Short mmCIF file of C-alpha atoms in Angstrom, two decimals:
data_model
loop_
_atom_site.label_atom_id
_atom_site.label_comp_id
_atom_site.label_asym_id
_atom_site.label_seq_id
_atom_site.Cartn_x
_atom_site.Cartn_y
_atom_site.Cartn_z
CA MET A 262 143.02 -202.86 47.06
CA ARG A 263 144.61 -200.46 48.93
CA TYR A 264 142.66 -197.67 48.62
CA ALA A 265 139.36 -199.89 48.47
CA THR A 266 139.81 -201.46 51.88
CA PHE A 267 140.39 -197.81 53.06
CA ILE A 268 136.94 -196.92 52.44
CA SER A 269 135.44 -199.66 53.01
CA ALA A 270 136.56 -199.33 56.92
CA LEU A 271 135.06 -195.90 56.31
CA LEU A 272 131.53 -197.08 55.70
CA HIS A 273 131.83 -199.25 58.41
CA VAL A 274 132.77 -197.10 60.75
CA GLY A 275 130.15 -194.89 59.48
CA ILE A 276 127.12 -197.17 60.13
CA LEU A 277 128.45 -197.95 63.40
CA ALA A 278 128.49 -194.58 64.39
CA ALA A 279 125.14 -193.69 62.94
CA GLY A 280 123.33 -196.63 64.63
CA PHE A 281 124.75 -195.64 67.94
CA ILE A 282 123.42 -191.82 67.31
CA VAL A 283 119.64 -192.99 65.73
CA ALA A 284 119.03 -196.13 68.02
CA PRO A 285 117.77 -194.27 71.72
CA PHE A 286 115.04 -192.77 69.03
CA LEU A 287 113.73 -196.34 68.21
CA ALA A 288 113.00 -197.86 71.29
CA VAL A 289 109.75 -198.54 72.68
CA PRO A 290 107.83 -195.52 75.04
CA GLU A 291 107.20 -197.29 78.24
CA VAL A 292 103.67 -196.80 79.25
CA ALA A 293 102.67 -195.64 82.87
CA TYR A 294 100.40 -198.12 84.60
CA ARG A 295 97.42 -196.63 86.45
CA ALA A 296 94.89 -198.12 88.75
CA VAL A 297 91.41 -199.33 87.71
CA VAL A 298 88.91 -197.14 89.26
CA PRO A 299 84.91 -198.87 89.54
CA VAL A 300 82.54 -196.90 88.14
CA ASN A 301 78.58 -197.30 88.76
CA LEU A 302 76.12 -195.47 87.40
CA ILE A 303 73.03 -194.25 89.59
CA SER A 304 69.99 -192.31 87.97
CA GLU A 305 69.25 -189.23 89.23
CA ALA A 306 66.56 -190.68 91.82
CA GLU A 307 68.91 -192.58 93.41
CA PHE A 308 71.14 -189.41 93.33
CA GLY A 309 68.49 -187.19 95.66
CA GLU A 310 67.59 -190.19 97.99
CA MET A 311 72.00 -190.62 98.98
CA VAL A 312 72.13 -186.37 99.13
CA SER A 313 68.45 -185.96 101.84
CA VAL A 314 69.66 -189.22 103.99
CA LYS A 315 73.45 -187.10 104.44
CA ALA A 316 71.70 -184.25 104.87
CA ASP A 317 69.37 -185.14 107.54
CA GLN A 318 72.47 -187.24 109.90
CA LYS A 319 74.27 -183.53 109.75
CA SER A 320 71.24 -182.18 111.58
CA GLU A 321 71.27 -185.10 113.68
CA GLU A 322 74.62 -184.73 114.44
CA VAL A 323 74.00 -180.77 115.47
CA ALA A 324 71.41 -181.22 117.63
CA GLU A 325 73.42 -183.19 119.80
CA ASP A 326 73.26 -181.37 123.40
CA PRO A 327 77.03 -179.90 123.14
CA ALA A 328 79.37 -180.72 126.00
CA PRO A 329 78.92 -178.75 129.46
CA LEU A 330 81.18 -176.36 130.64
CA ARG A 331 83.35 -177.40 132.94
CA ASP A 332 82.95 -174.92 135.81
CA ASP A 333 86.19 -175.82 137.63
CA ILE A 334 87.54 -173.00 134.42
CA GLU A 335 87.86 -169.80 137.05
CA VAL A 336 88.03 -167.06 135.24
CA ALA A 337 90.48 -163.92 136.09
CA GLU A 338 89.28 -160.62 136.98
CA LEU A 339 90.21 -157.91 135.47
CA PRO A 340 91.96 -155.09 137.54
CA ASP A 341 90.31 -152.14 137.74
CA PRO A 342 91.46 -149.41 135.62
CA VAL A 343 94.14 -147.34 136.70
CA PRO A 344 92.43 -143.43 136.33
CA VAL A 345 94.72 -141.65 134.00
CA PRO A 346 96.17 -137.91 135.95
CA GLN A 347 94.07 -135.41 133.78
CA PRO A 348 96.65 -132.64 133.40
CA ILE A 349 97.00 -129.95 135.79
CA GLU A 350 96.41 -126.33 134.13
CA GLU A 351 98.75 -123.60 135.08
CA THR A 352 97.33 -120.24 135.69
CA PRO A 353 99.62 -117.72 134.60
CA GLN A 354 101.37 -115.72 136.86
CA PRO A 355 100.44 -112.04 136.46
CA GLU A 356 103.36 -110.50 134.61
CA PRO A 357 105.35 -108.07 137.23
CA GLU A 358 104.54 -104.30 136.65
CA PRO A 359 107.37 -102.32 135.30
CA THR A 360 108.82 -99.95 137.93
CA PRO A 361 109.00 -96.85 136.63
CA GLU A 362 111.59 -95.35 135.96
CA PRO A 363 112.05 -91.81 138.63
CA GLU A 364 111.73 -89.27 136.31
CA GLN A 365 115.01 -86.47 136.26
CA PRO A 366 114.24 -82.97 136.44
CA LYS A 367 114.27 -81.40 133.60
CA PRO A 368 117.18 -78.82 133.52
CA GLU A 369 115.85 -75.25 133.52
CA PRO A 370 116.88 -73.59 129.98
CA GLU A 371 118.88 -71.08 129.74
CA GLN A 372 117.48 -67.75 129.38
CA LYS A 373 118.38 -65.83 126.88
CA PRO A 374 119.30 -62.37 127.56
CA GLU A 375 116.84 -60.45 125.22
CA PRO A 376 118.45 -58.12 122.74
CA PRO A 377 117.53 -53.99 123.51
CA LYS A 378 114.16 -54.03 121.77
CA GLN A 379 114.52 -50.38 119.36
CA GLU A 380 112.10 -48.34 118.87
CA THR A 381 111.13 -48.08 115.29
CA GLN A 382 109.40 -44.74 114.00
CA ASP A 383 105.96 -44.18 114.46
CA LYS A 384 103.61 -43.74 111.93
CA PRO A 385 101.93 -40.08 112.24
CA LYS A 386 98.94 -41.95 113.48
CA GLN A 387 100.81 -43.95 116.39
CA GLU A 388 102.61 -40.59 118.04
CA ASP A 389 99.69 -39.18 119.68
CA ASP A 390 98.80 -42.41 121.61
CA PHE A 391 102.51 -42.74 122.05
CA PHE A 392 103.10 -39.94 123.98
CA SER A 393 99.50 -38.76 125.30
CA GLY A 394 100.85 -39.32 129.09
CA LEU A 395 104.21 -37.97 128.27
CA ASP A 396 102.74 -34.02 128.65
CA ASP A 397 101.15 -34.83 132.20
CA ALA A 398 104.40 -36.83 133.43
CA LEU A 399 106.93 -34.62 132.41
CA VAL A 400 105.33 -31.54 133.53
CA ASP A 401 106.38 -32.06 137.87
CA LEU A 402 109.69 -32.89 136.67
CA GLU A 403 111.22 -29.37 135.15
CA GLU A 404 108.80 -26.77 136.77
CA GLU A 405 112.28 -24.29 137.40
CA ASP A 406 113.28 -24.24 134.21
CA ASP A 407 110.26 -24.51 132.23
CA ARG A 408 107.95 -21.66 134.10
CA LYS A 409 110.08 -18.70 133.83
CA ALA A 410 108.88 -17.93 130.67
CA PRO A 411 105.13 -20.38 130.15
CA SER A 412 104.01 -17.79 127.01
CA GLU A 413 107.37 -17.10 125.01
CA VAL A 414 109.16 -18.64 122.09
CA LEU A 415 112.61 -18.20 122.00
CA ASP A 416 114.54 -16.37 119.08
CA ALA A 417 116.71 -17.33 116.56
CA GLU A 418 119.66 -16.60 118.61
CA GLY A 419 118.78 -17.72 122.10
CA LEU A 420 118.21 -20.95 120.23
CA ARG A 421 121.09 -20.84 118.76
CA ASP A 422 122.89 -20.79 122.21
CA GLN A 423 121.46 -22.84 123.99
CA GLU A 424 122.19 -25.33 121.42
CA GLN A 425 125.89 -25.12 121.54
CA ILE A 426 125.20 -25.22 125.01
CA GLY A 427 122.88 -28.82 124.89
CA LEU A 428 126.33 -30.40 122.67
CA GLY A 429 129.52 -27.50 123.17
CA ASP A 430 130.59 -27.65 126.92
CA THR A 431 131.69 -31.30 127.63
CA LEU A 432 131.11 -32.96 123.79
CA THR A 433 134.06 -32.60 121.49
CA ALA A 434 133.28 -31.62 117.74
CA MET A 435 134.28 -35.20 116.43
CA GLU A 436 131.50 -36.73 119.89
CA GLU A 437 129.20 -34.16 118.55
CA ASP A 438 129.44 -35.84 114.71
CA LEU A 439 128.90 -39.16 116.19
CA ILE A 440 125.78 -38.50 117.62
CA ARG A 441 124.27 -36.01 115.01
CA ALA A 442 125.33 -38.52 111.96
CA ARG A 443 123.22 -41.95 113.83
CA MET A 444 120.56 -39.84 114.55
CA ALA A 445 119.98 -38.63 110.91
CA GLU A 446 120.94 -42.14 109.60
CA SER A 447 118.51 -44.40 111.36
CA CYS A 448 117.14 -42.51 114.75
CA TYR A 449 114.85 -39.45 114.21
CA ASN A 450 112.02 -38.50 111.71
CA GLN A 451 112.36 -35.13 111.27
CA PRO A 452 108.85 -33.53 110.04
CA THR A 453 108.94 -31.59 107.18
CA GLY A 454 106.57 -28.71 106.21
CA VAL A 455 106.78 -26.69 109.18
CA PRO A 456 107.26 -22.96 109.34
CA ASP A 457 109.36 -21.48 112.19
CA ALA A 458 110.55 -24.97 112.02
CA GLU A 459 114.20 -22.67 113.40
CA LYS A 460 112.12 -22.06 116.51
CA LEU A 461 110.34 -25.35 117.78
CA VAL A 462 113.70 -26.13 119.52
CA VAL A 463 113.22 -29.33 121.80
CA ARG A 464 116.26 -29.97 124.74
CA VAL A 465 116.00 -34.09 125.87
CA ASN A 466 118.63 -35.11 128.31
CA PHE A 467 119.64 -38.48 128.79
CA LYS A 468 121.42 -40.60 131.40
CA LEU A 469 123.80 -43.50 130.03
CA ASP A 470 125.47 -46.40 131.31
CA ARG A 471 129.38 -47.27 130.24
CA GLU A 472 127.40 -49.86 127.76
CA GLY A 473 125.43 -46.94 125.96
CA GLU A 474 122.27 -48.26 127.36
CA ILE A 475 119.66 -44.96 128.72
CA ILE A 476 119.25 -45.19 132.43
CA GLY A 477 115.86 -44.24 132.89
CA GLN A 478 113.50 -42.34 130.73
CA PRO A 479 114.54 -39.16 128.64
CA ARG A 480 113.78 -35.97 130.01
CA VAL A 481 111.90 -33.17 127.43
CA LEU A 482 113.56 -29.63 129.23
CA ASN A 483 111.20 -27.49 128.30
CA ASN A 484 108.17 -30.01 128.30
CA ALA A 485 106.41 -27.06 130.62
CA GLN A 486 106.55 -24.45 127.71
CA ILE A 487 105.93 -26.74 124.35
CA SER A 488 102.80 -28.12 126.34
CA LEU A 489 101.17 -25.04 126.77
CA SER A 490 101.97 -23.54 124.27
CA GLY A 491 99.44 -25.00 122.04
CA ASN A 492 101.56 -25.53 118.84
CA THR A 493 101.08 -29.10 117.09
CA TRP A 494 104.27 -28.57 115.67
CA TRP A 495 106.16 -28.08 118.21
CA LYS A 496 104.34 -31.23 120.40
CA THR A 497 105.36 -33.52 117.34
CA THR A 498 108.67 -32.37 117.38
CA ARG A 499 109.13 -33.34 120.75
CA ASP A 500 107.56 -36.91 120.55
CA ARG A 501 109.89 -37.59 117.42
CA ALA A 502 113.46 -36.48 119.61
CA VAL A 503 112.40 -38.27 122.76
CA GLN A 504 111.77 -41.53 120.23
CA ALA A 505 114.69 -40.92 117.84
CA VAL A 506 116.83 -40.76 122.02
CA THR A 507 115.04 -44.17 122.76
CA ALA A 508 116.17 -45.35 118.98
CA CYS A 509 119.27 -45.19 119.10
CA ALA A 510 120.65 -46.79 122.06
CA PRO A 511 122.83 -48.09 122.78
CA TYR A 512 125.69 -45.44 122.27
CA ASP A 513 128.33 -47.76 122.20
CA PHE A 514 129.76 -46.00 119.29
CA LEU A 515 131.34 -43.08 122.08
CA PRO A 516 135.12 -43.65 123.72
CA GLN A 517 135.00 -45.68 126.69
CA GLU A 518 137.92 -43.52 127.70
CA ARG A 519 135.38 -40.98 127.97
CA TYR A 520 132.34 -42.05 129.79
CA TYR A 521 132.79 -39.36 132.28
CA VAL A 522 131.89 -37.20 129.67
CA TRP A 523 129.19 -38.61 127.57
CA SER A 524 127.30 -40.02 130.69
CA GLU A 525 125.04 -37.57 130.74
CA ILE A 526 123.94 -35.49 127.41
CA THR A 527 121.08 -33.03 126.46
CA LEU A 528 120.77 -32.73 122.59
CA ASN A 529 118.80 -29.85 120.63
CA PHE A 530 116.16 -30.97 117.45
CA THR A 531 114.28 -28.92 115.76
CA PRO A 532 112.30 -30.03 113.54
CA GLN A 533 115.49 -29.64 110.67
CA GLY A 534 117.59 -32.46 112.71
CA VAL A 535 119.91 -31.88 115.56
CA MET A 536 121.54 -28.66 116.51
#
C-alpha cells in the first residue's frame, strides 16, 4: 500500500509540473488592433483632372510677386585690399678682390764654382785649329831665346843638356818622376812614327799657384825656332806638349812645403815623352 501511495503522489506532482510548463504555449495570441482607412476607387480620367488642378495651383503661386526687398538693409562695404608688399630683390654685392701678397724676393741661387776644365786630347784634325794662332802669339815672347839660332837644330848632346836644365836644377828626382808619370798616364798624347824624334825638343814653361792651378798660359820657349823650321812633326809635338801641360792641371800632387821650388816649371817634350 505504501508503495502505491508513493507512486501516485509522484505521478500527480509530474502532471502539475507539466501543466505549468505547457500552459504558456497553449494561450491564444492577442491580435493587434489596426485602424480602418476608407479607400475610394476613382477612374483614370478623374485622376488626370486632379493632377492638372494641382499643377495650375502651383504655377499661380510662383507667378505672384515676391516680397519687395528691404531698403533699410545697409550693405557693409568691404575695405580696400591691402597691397601685398613685393619682396625686394637684394642686389648681390661684389666680392672684394683678394689683395695680392707681396712677392718675396727669391734668393739667388748660389753659384757653384765650376770645376776646372781639363782639356782632353784632341784628334789630329782639331790640333791645327786649336793652335793655329799659337805661333804668332808666342814669337814676341821668346825672341831673345830663339833668335840666336833660327835655322839650327840642336844635336843630341845639346838637347840632353837642356833637358837636365828643365827638371834637374830645382826639382828632386821624386818630383820629376811624379810629373813624368802623370804626363804619361793621361795627359801627353805623343805622336808616333816620327823620324829623328830625339832631336825634336819642345821646351814649355808655366807657373803654378799653391793649389797647383796654372797661372796664365804656358809658354813655348823655342817656339820661333819650331815655326821657322817648317818641320810638321816638330809643330805637332809642340801643340801636344802645350795641350798636355794644360790637361794635367791641377798639379796638387806636388808637396806644398816645396811650393817655392815648383811654383815655376820648365818641361822638355819630345815625341818619345817627357825628358
